[in-house]
Amino acid sequence: FRVRDAVYVIGNHDPASGANVLARGIVGDLDGEPVVASPIYKQHFSLVSGRCLEEPELSVPAYLARTSAGQVWVRREPLAPRRSPIRRRLVVVGNGVAALRTLEELLALAPQAYEITVFGAEPQAGYDRVPLPALLAGDEQLDELVTHPPEWYAQHHIVLHEGDPIVQIDRVRRCVRSSRGIETPYDRLLLATGSLPTELAVPGAGLPGVASFRDLRDVDRMLEAARACQRAVVIGGGLLGLEAADGLRRRGMQVTVVHASPRLMNQQLDAPAAQLLREALESRGIALRMPASVTAFAGERRVTGVELAGGAELPADLVVIAVGVRPNIALAQAAGLRCERGVLVDDTLLTFDPAVYAVGECVQHRDSTYGLMAPLCDQARVCAAHLAERGIRRYRGSRLSRPL
């Protein structure tokens, strides 16, 4: 390679792809070091030392060269390899399934590419939220939900900050600050802030005893109420609401479901199927009020009832709201990232900041947001490939389906 007045010689064999293609790569400059980018997986190789900047174990041989009388002379023996101990810094905001699946994919592609730090809002390591209804019903135990115990993070040299959410992103300085005041710089930032339960903007929504159904803390609150109380009202007749209702019933509570539509699971079921479901739930002792809308939650120091349009009031010691979720984008908005319903990303899961990626339920891609497992896994594979700089994948969106 000739760069200005200098001549560089490195091996042509690309270790990642197994092809002799580096001679066709694009020559450039990264932080003052002349490099060539592989035309296949896009790793960068130093023209001076042959070092692979992303994965040092994939380095190629480099040779001393000089020009004389218009000819290039190359020493036969390669230079001794030099490896830099410096790795780029990846900070992950969020410790849910989208973040962890992306890390799994990244570690499989480029295990030495980054020093990784994860900040999680919840005070435990990674777990699967999908079986939370089974945990509520007593069919599963907490340790069965854990997917990534502390040992997994230690094995992969990942620094985990549990129960310490990020509260500020400084995109100019490229650093984040946590609720405990920890400042951590990054070269790449991955946002996986997930979603938040949709709230009901009615009087009394902040009363003790009014809960959502989203994480382990919500399950703990519901189990505590089930031990001490008798009557529960679940707002929402979708899948999550009905799973919450059945779990509380199995814990011994008297449960009423309030649903705005005349048809249960109206996004998934037609009228005959919804009627069969209604009959099955009623046969189990679950009362249904539908169509009905909530106007207020009654109570002073704690919730005591649910007021419906038309004046009816349902007595309640516990109210569970399960009427949907919305992308958690407050942190991204405060950092000046472009957001609509979610954080806007392109087909590589890159935001409008070239150092910031986003995956999961906080993301809006081609005007769509996703909350199911399959799209999150698709996004994770694509995002990891580009973080590893093996960017040949694109996320085109996902077709939604879920077994009921």
Short mmCIF file of C-alpha atoms in Angstrom, two decimals:
data_model
loop_
_atom_site.label_atom_id
_atom_site.label_comp_id
_atom_site.label_asym_id
_atom_site.label_seq_id
_atom_site.Cartn_x
_atom_site.Cartn_y
_atom_site.Cartn_z
CA PHE A 1 0.00 0.00 0.00
CA ARG A 2 1.31 3.47 -0.87
CA VAL A 3 0.07 6.23 1.42
CA ARG A 4 1.39 9.60 0.40
CA ASP A 5 5.20 9.11 0.34
CA ALA A 6 5.27 5.96 2.46
CA VAL A 7 5.01 2.31 1.42
CA TYR A 8 3.50 -0.35 3.68
CA VAL A 9 3.37 -4.12 3.23
CA ILE A 10 1.10 -6.49 5.16
CA GLY A 11 -0.29 -9.96 4.53
CA ASN A 12 -3.17 -10.19 2.06
CA HIS A 13 -4.98 -13.01 3.91
CA ASP A 14 -8.00 -11.84 5.94
CA PRO A 15 -8.11 -14.11 9.04
CA ALA A 16 -11.81 -13.46 9.69
CA SER A 17 -13.08 -14.47 6.26
CA GLY A 18 -10.26 -16.77 5.19
CA ALA A 19 -9.97 -14.94 1.85
CA ASN A 20 -7.05 -13.11 0.27
CA VAL A 21 -8.82 -9.79 0.00
CA LEU A 22 -7.01 -7.14 2.06
CA ALA A 23 -5.36 -5.75 -1.08
CA ARG A 24 -8.86 -4.68 -2.17
CA GLY A 25 -9.65 -2.95 1.11
CA ILE A 26 -10.13 0.78 1.63
CA VAL A 27 -7.14 2.63 3.05
CA GLY A 28 -7.73 5.29 5.65
CA ASP A 29 -6.57 6.82 8.91
CA LEU A 30 -7.82 6.03 12.44
CA ASP A 31 -6.48 8.24 15.23
CA GLY A 32 -3.36 8.98 13.23
CA GLU A 33 -2.63 5.36 12.32
CA PRO A 34 -2.80 4.30 8.64
CA VAL A 35 -5.14 1.32 8.26
CA VAL A 36 -6.87 -0.80 5.66
CA ALA A 37 -10.47 -1.99 6.13
CA SER A 38 -11.28 -5.55 5.13
CA PRO A 39 -13.79 -5.44 2.25
CA ILE A 40 -15.73 -8.35 3.82
CA TYR A 41 -16.08 -7.93 7.60
CA LYS A 42 -14.74 -4.34 7.89
CA GLN A 43 -12.09 -4.96 10.54
CA HIS A 44 -9.29 -2.43 10.41
CA PHE A 45 -5.66 -3.55 10.08
CA SER A 46 -2.72 -1.30 10.87
CA LEU A 47 -0.49 -0.83 7.84
CA VAL A 48 2.43 -0.30 10.21
CA SER A 49 2.15 -3.40 12.42
CA GLY A 50 -0.59 -5.56 10.89
CA ARG A 51 -2.54 -5.35 14.17
CA CYS A 52 -6.29 -5.81 13.93
CA LEU A 53 -7.72 -2.85 15.83
CA GLU A 54 -10.95 -4.63 16.77
CA GLU A 55 -9.62 -8.11 17.50
CA PRO A 56 -5.85 -8.29 18.07
CA GLU A 57 -5.86 -12.09 17.79
CA LEU A 58 -6.76 -11.66 14.09
CA SER A 59 -3.68 -9.59 13.27
CA VAL A 60 -1.78 -10.17 10.03
CA PRO A 61 1.99 -10.11 9.38
CA ALA A 62 3.64 -6.82 8.48
CA TYR A 63 6.92 -6.40 6.60
CA LEU A 64 9.58 -3.73 6.38
CA ALA A 65 9.64 -2.11 2.96
CA ARG A 66 11.60 0.58 1.17
CA THR A 67 11.69 2.12 -2.28
CA SER A 68 14.80 2.43 -4.37
CA ALA A 69 15.13 3.46 -8.01
CA GLY A 70 11.39 3.14 -8.51
CA GLN A 71 11.25 -0.36 -7.08
CA VAL A 72 9.79 -1.62 -3.82
CA TRP A 73 12.03 -3.88 -1.72
CA VAL A 74 10.40 -6.01 0.98
CA ARG A 75 12.20 -7.84 3.78
CA ARG A 76 11.28 -11.51 3.76
CA GLU A 77 10.86 -11.98 7.51
CA PRO A 78 7.73 -10.35 9.03
CA LEU A 79 7.99 -7.89 11.87
CA ALA A 80 7.47 -9.20 15.36
CA PRO A 81 3.77 -8.79 16.16
CA ARG A 82 2.74 -5.92 18.43
CA ARG A 83 -0.48 -6.00 20.35
CA SER A 84 -2.05 -3.05 22.00
CA PRO A 85 -3.63 -3.64 25.42
CA ILE A 86 -6.08 -0.82 24.80
CA ARG A 87 -9.61 -1.90 23.99
CA ARG A 88 -12.54 0.32 23.21
CA ARG A 89 -15.15 0.95 25.87
CA LEU A 90 -18.74 -0.18 25.46
CA VAL A 91 -21.32 1.02 27.97
CA VAL A 92 -24.70 -0.72 27.99
CA VAL A 93 -27.68 1.11 29.49
CA GLY A 94 -30.07 -1.61 30.54
CA ASN A 95 -29.73 -5.21 31.67
CA GLY A 96 -32.77 -6.85 30.09
CA VAL A 97 -33.09 -9.49 27.43
CA ALA A 98 -32.30 -7.17 24.48
CA ALA A 99 -29.08 -5.92 26.08
CA LEU A 100 -27.95 -9.38 27.16
CA ARG A 101 -28.74 -11.02 23.83
CA THR A 102 -26.73 -8.30 22.06
CA LEU A 103 -23.80 -8.92 24.40
CA GLU A 104 -23.97 -12.66 23.77
CA GLU A 105 -23.85 -12.09 20.02
CA LEU A 106 -21.04 -9.54 20.36
CA LEU A 107 -18.92 -11.81 22.55
CA ALA A 108 -19.33 -14.62 20.03
CA LEU A 109 -18.16 -12.38 17.18
CA ALA A 110 -15.48 -10.28 18.86
CA PRO A 111 -14.78 -11.36 22.45
CA GLN A 112 -11.80 -9.03 22.86
CA ALA A 113 -13.13 -5.95 21.10
CA TYR A 114 -14.48 -4.01 24.09
CA GLU A 115 -14.22 -3.36 27.77
CA ILE A 116 -17.89 -3.71 28.68
CA THR A 117 -19.79 -1.99 31.49
CA VAL A 118 -23.49 -2.62 32.11
CA PHE A 119 -25.80 -0.43 34.18
CA GLY A 120 -29.09 -2.04 35.26
CA ALA A 121 -32.00 -0.35 36.99
CA GLU A 122 -33.05 -3.49 38.84
CA PRO A 123 -31.08 -4.80 41.84
CA GLN A 124 -30.24 -8.20 40.34
CA ALA A 125 -28.48 -9.80 37.44
CA GLY A 126 -30.22 -10.72 34.18
CA TYR A 127 -33.49 -12.64 34.23
CA ASP A 128 -36.30 -13.53 31.83
CA ARG A 129 -39.52 -11.53 32.24
CA VAL A 130 -41.63 -13.87 30.13
CA PRO A 131 -42.21 -16.39 32.97
CA LEU A 132 -43.24 -13.70 35.49
CA PRO A 133 -46.90 -14.84 35.34
CA ALA A 134 -45.75 -18.38 36.17
CA LEU A 135 -43.78 -16.99 39.11
CA LEU A 136 -46.86 -15.11 40.29
CA ALA A 137 -48.99 -18.25 40.02
CA GLY A 138 -46.41 -20.36 41.87
CA ASP A 139 -45.49 -22.56 38.89
CA GLU A 140 -41.86 -21.38 38.80
CA GLN A 141 -39.27 -20.27 41.33
CA LEU A 142 -37.15 -17.15 41.14
CA ASP A 143 -33.91 -18.99 40.43
CA GLU A 144 -35.53 -20.56 37.37
CA LEU A 145 -35.96 -17.10 35.83
CA VAL A 146 -32.29 -16.12 36.11
CA THR A 147 -30.60 -16.30 32.71
CA HIS A 148 -27.33 -14.51 33.48
CA PRO A 149 -26.07 -14.98 37.04
CA PRO A 150 -23.24 -12.79 38.42
CA GLU A 151 -20.76 -15.50 37.42
CA TRP A 152 -21.58 -14.94 33.74
CA TYR A 153 -20.57 -11.29 33.92
CA ALA A 154 -17.38 -12.16 35.79
CA GLN A 155 -16.50 -14.89 33.29
CA HIS A 156 -16.70 -12.38 30.43
CA HIS A 157 -15.00 -9.57 32.39
CA ILE A 158 -18.12 -7.42 32.27
CA VAL A 159 -18.54 -4.79 34.97
CA LEU A 160 -22.15 -4.85 36.21
CA HIS A 161 -23.73 -2.05 38.23
CA GLU A 162 -26.97 -3.47 39.66
CA GLY A 163 -29.74 -1.17 40.83
CA ASP A 164 -27.94 1.87 39.46
CA PRO A 165 -29.69 3.29 36.37
CA ILE A 166 -28.07 5.84 34.11
CA VAL A 167 -29.56 9.31 34.65
CA GLN A 168 -27.54 11.39 32.18
CA ILE A 169 -25.74 10.92 28.86
CA ASP A 170 -23.12 13.48 27.88
CA ARG A 171 -22.72 12.94 24.15
CA VAL A 172 -20.09 15.66 23.81
CA ARG A 173 -17.76 14.15 26.41
CA ARG A 174 -18.96 10.62 25.59
CA CYS A 175 -19.67 9.59 29.15
CA VAL A 176 -22.66 8.56 31.25
CA ARG A 177 -23.57 9.29 34.87
CA SER A 178 -25.50 6.89 37.08
CA SER A 179 -27.92 7.57 39.92
CA ARG A 180 -25.08 6.90 42.37
CA GLY A 181 -22.88 9.46 40.68
CA ILE A 182 -20.63 7.03 38.81
CA GLU A 183 -19.26 8.59 35.61
CA THR A 184 -18.15 6.15 32.93
CA PRO A 185 -16.68 7.12 29.54
CA TYR A 186 -17.60 5.24 26.40
CA ASP A 187 -16.47 4.80 22.81
CA ARG A 188 -19.74 3.09 21.94
CA LEU A 189 -23.01 3.33 23.84
CA LEU A 190 -25.83 0.79 23.65
CA LEU A 191 -29.26 1.90 24.81
CA ALA A 192 -31.56 -0.93 25.91
CA THR A 193 -33.86 0.92 28.29
CA GLY A 194 -36.91 -1.18 27.42
CA SER A 195 -40.43 0.02 28.03
CA LEU A 196 -42.60 1.37 30.81
CA PRO A 197 -46.13 0.32 31.75
CA THR A 198 -48.83 2.56 30.34
CA GLU A 199 -50.39 4.51 33.20
CA LEU A 200 -53.99 5.53 33.69
CA ALA A 201 -54.34 9.29 34.08
CA VAL A 202 -57.18 9.15 36.59
CA PRO A 203 -57.49 10.37 40.19
CA GLY A 204 -55.95 8.02 42.74
CA ALA A 205 -53.50 6.39 40.33
CA GLY A 206 -50.64 7.00 42.76
CA LEU A 207 -52.28 5.34 45.77
CA PRO A 208 -50.50 2.46 47.51
CA GLY A 209 -52.00 -0.78 46.32
CA VAL A 210 -52.12 0.31 42.67
CA ALA A 211 -49.47 -1.71 40.82
CA SER A 212 -48.26 -2.54 37.35
CA PHE A 213 -47.08 -5.96 36.18
CA ARG A 214 -43.69 -5.50 34.60
CA ASP A 215 -40.80 -6.77 36.73
CA LEU A 216 -39.84 -8.73 39.83
CA ARG A 217 -40.64 -5.84 42.13
CA ASP A 218 -44.21 -5.79 40.83
CA VAL A 219 -44.53 -9.52 41.45
CA ASP A 220 -43.24 -9.06 45.00
CA ARG A 221 -45.86 -6.36 45.66
CA MET A 222 -48.64 -8.54 44.26
CA LEU A 223 -47.58 -11.57 46.31
CA GLU A 224 -47.43 -9.45 49.45
CA ALA A 225 -50.95 -8.18 48.77
CA ALA A 226 -52.21 -11.70 48.06
CA ARG A 227 -51.02 -12.84 51.48
CA ALA A 228 -52.77 -9.99 53.30
CA CYS A 229 -55.75 -9.05 51.10
CA GLN A 230 -58.73 -10.69 49.46
CA ARG A 231 -60.02 -8.61 46.55
CA ALA A 232 -58.09 -7.70 43.39
CA VAL A 233 -59.13 -5.77 40.29
CA VAL A 234 -57.07 -6.14 37.11
CA ILE A 235 -57.39 -3.34 34.55
CA GLY A 236 -56.85 -4.76 31.08
CA GLY A 237 -58.15 -7.86 29.33
CA GLY A 238 -55.10 -8.50 27.16
CA LEU A 239 -52.77 -11.47 27.60
CA LEU A 240 -50.71 -9.96 30.42
CA GLY A 241 -53.77 -8.78 32.34
CA LEU A 242 -55.43 -12.18 32.11
CA GLU A 243 -52.24 -13.93 33.21
CA ALA A 244 -52.07 -11.59 36.22
CA ALA A 245 -55.73 -12.28 37.02
CA ASP A 246 -55.30 -16.04 36.91
CA GLY A 247 -52.12 -15.90 38.98
CA LEU A 248 -53.81 -13.85 41.69
CA ARG A 249 -56.81 -16.20 41.62
CA ARG A 250 -54.52 -19.14 42.19
CA ARG A 251 -53.02 -17.25 45.12
CA GLY A 252 -56.46 -17.19 46.71
CA MET A 253 -57.75 -13.74 45.77
CA GLN A 254 -61.18 -12.80 44.43
CA VAL A 255 -60.41 -11.26 41.04
CA THR A 256 -62.36 -8.97 38.72
CA VAL A 257 -61.06 -8.00 35.28
CA VAL A 258 -62.08 -4.63 33.82
CA HIS A 259 -61.61 -4.33 30.06
CA ALA A 260 -62.46 -1.41 27.76
CA SER A 261 -63.39 -3.61 24.80
CA PRO A 262 -66.43 -5.91 24.61
CA ARG A 263 -64.03 -8.69 23.55
CA LEU A 264 -61.15 -10.17 25.56
CA MET A 265 -57.73 -10.07 23.89
CA ASN A 266 -59.34 -8.05 21.13
CA GLN A 267 -56.00 -7.59 19.35
CA GLN A 268 -55.50 -11.33 18.96
CA LEU A 269 -58.89 -13.10 19.05
CA ASP A 270 -62.04 -12.96 16.96
CA ALA A 271 -65.46 -12.84 18.62
CA PRO A 272 -66.10 -16.63 18.87
CA ALA A 273 -62.64 -17.32 20.34
CA ALA A 274 -62.99 -14.42 22.77
CA GLN A 275 -66.34 -15.79 23.95
CA LEU A 276 -64.83 -19.21 24.60
CA LEU A 277 -62.06 -17.55 26.60
CA ARG A 278 -64.58 -15.53 28.59
CA GLU A 279 -66.54 -18.65 29.50
CA ALA A 280 -63.35 -20.44 30.57
CA LEU A 281 -62.28 -17.57 32.84
CA GLU A 282 -65.72 -17.21 34.39
CA SER A 283 -65.79 -20.94 35.08
CA ARG A 284 -62.63 -20.44 37.13
CA GLY A 285 -64.32 -17.79 39.24
CA ILE A 286 -62.86 -14.68 37.59
CA ALA A 287 -65.47 -11.90 37.26
CA LEU A 288 -65.46 -9.73 34.12
CA ARG A 289 -66.67 -6.15 33.63
CA MET A 290 -66.62 -5.25 29.94
CA PRO A 291 -66.87 -2.98 28.14
CA ALA A 292 -66.04 -0.66 31.01
CA SER A 293 -63.76 2.30 31.59
CA VAL A 294 -62.08 3.44 34.81
CA THR A 295 -62.70 6.98 36.01
CA ALA A 296 -60.89 6.97 39.37
CA PHE A 297 -59.35 4.86 42.12
CA ALA A 298 -61.02 5.30 45.49
CA GLY A 299 -59.19 5.51 48.79
CA GLU A 300 -57.23 7.89 51.00
CA ARG A 301 -54.15 6.18 52.42
CA ARG A 302 -54.52 3.08 50.23
CA VAL A 303 -56.68 2.02 47.33
CA THR A 304 -60.07 0.68 48.37
CA GLY A 305 -61.96 0.53 45.09
CA VAL A 306 -62.17 1.19 41.37
CA GLU A 307 -64.76 3.65 40.09
CA LEU A 308 -66.23 2.98 36.66
CA ALA A 309 -67.98 5.20 34.17
CA GLY A 310 -71.66 5.13 35.01
CA GLY A 311 -71.07 5.34 38.75
CA ALA A 312 -70.37 1.71 39.71
CA GLU A 313 -67.55 1.03 42.19
CA LEU A 314 -65.68 -2.26 42.54
CA PRO A 315 -64.14 -2.92 45.98
CA ALA A 316 -60.42 -3.62 45.76
CA ASP A 317 -57.48 -4.17 48.10
CA LEU A 318 -55.13 -4.48 45.11
CA VAL A 319 -55.37 -2.97 41.62
CA VAL A 320 -53.12 -4.22 38.81
CA ILE A 321 -52.88 -2.08 35.69
CA ALA A 322 -52.00 -4.03 32.53
CA VAL A 323 -53.13 -1.87 29.62
CA GLY A 324 -49.95 -1.89 27.55
CA VAL A 325 -46.44 -0.46 27.50
CA ARG A 326 -44.65 2.49 25.96
CA PRO A 327 -40.96 2.80 24.96
CA ASN A 328 -38.77 4.21 27.72
CA ILE A 329 -37.18 7.13 25.86
CA ALA A 330 -36.81 9.83 28.54
CA LEU A 331 -33.04 9.35 28.87
CA ALA A 332 -32.52 9.41 25.10
CA GLN A 333 -34.69 12.51 24.74
CA ALA A 334 -32.78 14.33 27.47
CA ALA A 335 -29.54 13.50 25.63
CA GLY A 336 -30.87 15.08 22.43
CA LEU A 337 -31.23 11.84 20.46
CA ARG A 338 -33.98 11.86 17.87
CA CYS A 339 -37.11 10.17 19.17
CA GLU A 340 -40.73 9.83 18.14
CA ARG A 341 -42.63 7.03 19.86
CA GLY A 342 -39.28 5.33 20.38
CA VAL A 343 -35.59 6.05 19.82
CA LEU A 344 -35.16 6.31 16.05
CA VAL A 345 -32.69 3.83 14.54
CA ASP A 346 -31.64 2.80 11.05
CA ASP A 347 -31.27 -0.71 9.63
CA THR A 348 -28.03 -1.21 11.61
CA LEU A 349 -29.74 -0.19 14.91
CA LEU A 350 -27.64 2.99 14.93
CA THR A 351 -29.22 6.19 16.23
CA PHE A 352 -28.54 9.62 14.75
CA ASP A 353 -25.38 9.71 16.90
CA PRO A 354 -22.70 7.50 15.25
CA ALA A 355 -21.46 6.39 18.69
CA VAL A 356 -24.87 5.33 20.03
CA TYR A 357 -26.81 2.18 19.18
CA ALA A 358 -30.21 1.13 20.55
CA VAL A 359 -32.07 -2.18 20.69
CA GLY A 360 -35.24 -3.63 22.12
CA GLU A 361 -38.51 -2.16 23.25
CA CYS A 362 -37.17 1.42 23.41
CA VAL A 363 -36.49 1.41 19.65
CA GLN A 364 -38.58 2.73 16.78
CA HIS A 365 -37.53 1.25 13.43
CA ARG A 366 -39.31 2.14 10.21
CA ASP A 367 -42.22 3.55 12.20
CA SER A 368 -42.66 0.31 14.21
CA THR A 369 -41.96 -0.59 17.83
CA TYR A 370 -41.66 -4.16 19.12
CA GLY A 371 -42.24 -5.90 22.43
CA LEU A 372 -41.92 -9.61 21.63
CA MET A 373 -38.84 -11.80 21.98
CA ALA A 374 -38.23 -12.65 18.32
CA PRO A 375 -37.80 -9.05 17.07
CA LEU A 376 -35.49 -8.27 20.00
CA CYS A 377 -33.29 -11.23 19.08
CA ASP A 378 -33.24 -10.16 15.42
CA GLN A 379 -32.18 -6.67 16.44
CA ALA A 380 -29.51 -8.04 18.78
CA ARG A 381 -27.86 -10.06 16.00
CA VAL A 382 -27.69 -7.08 13.67
CA CYS A 383 -26.53 -4.61 16.30
CA ALA A 384 -23.80 -6.95 17.56
CA ALA A 385 -22.47 -7.46 14.04
CA HIS A 386 -22.02 -3.72 13.61
CA LEU A 387 -20.56 -3.20 17.07
CA ALA A 388 -18.05 -5.92 16.15
CA GLU A 389 -17.53 -4.09 12.85
CA ARG A 390 -18.59 -7.11 10.86
CA GLY A 391 -21.46 -5.09 9.49
CA ILE A 392 -22.97 -7.17 6.72
CA ARG A 393 -26.37 -7.63 8.36
CA ARG A 394 -29.39 -5.36 8.18
CA TYR A 395 -32.57 -5.29 10.24
CA ARG A 396 -35.59 -5.06 7.94
CA GLY A 397 -38.29 -5.33 10.59
CA SER A 398 -40.05 -8.39 12.03
CA ARG A 399 -43.29 -10.23 11.47
CA LEU A 400 -45.14 -10.44 14.77
CA SER A 401 -46.61 -13.63 16.19
CA ARG A 402 -46.85 -15.14 19.64
CA PRO A 403 -48.12 -18.53 20.84
CA LEU A 404 -51.15 -18.14 23.13
#
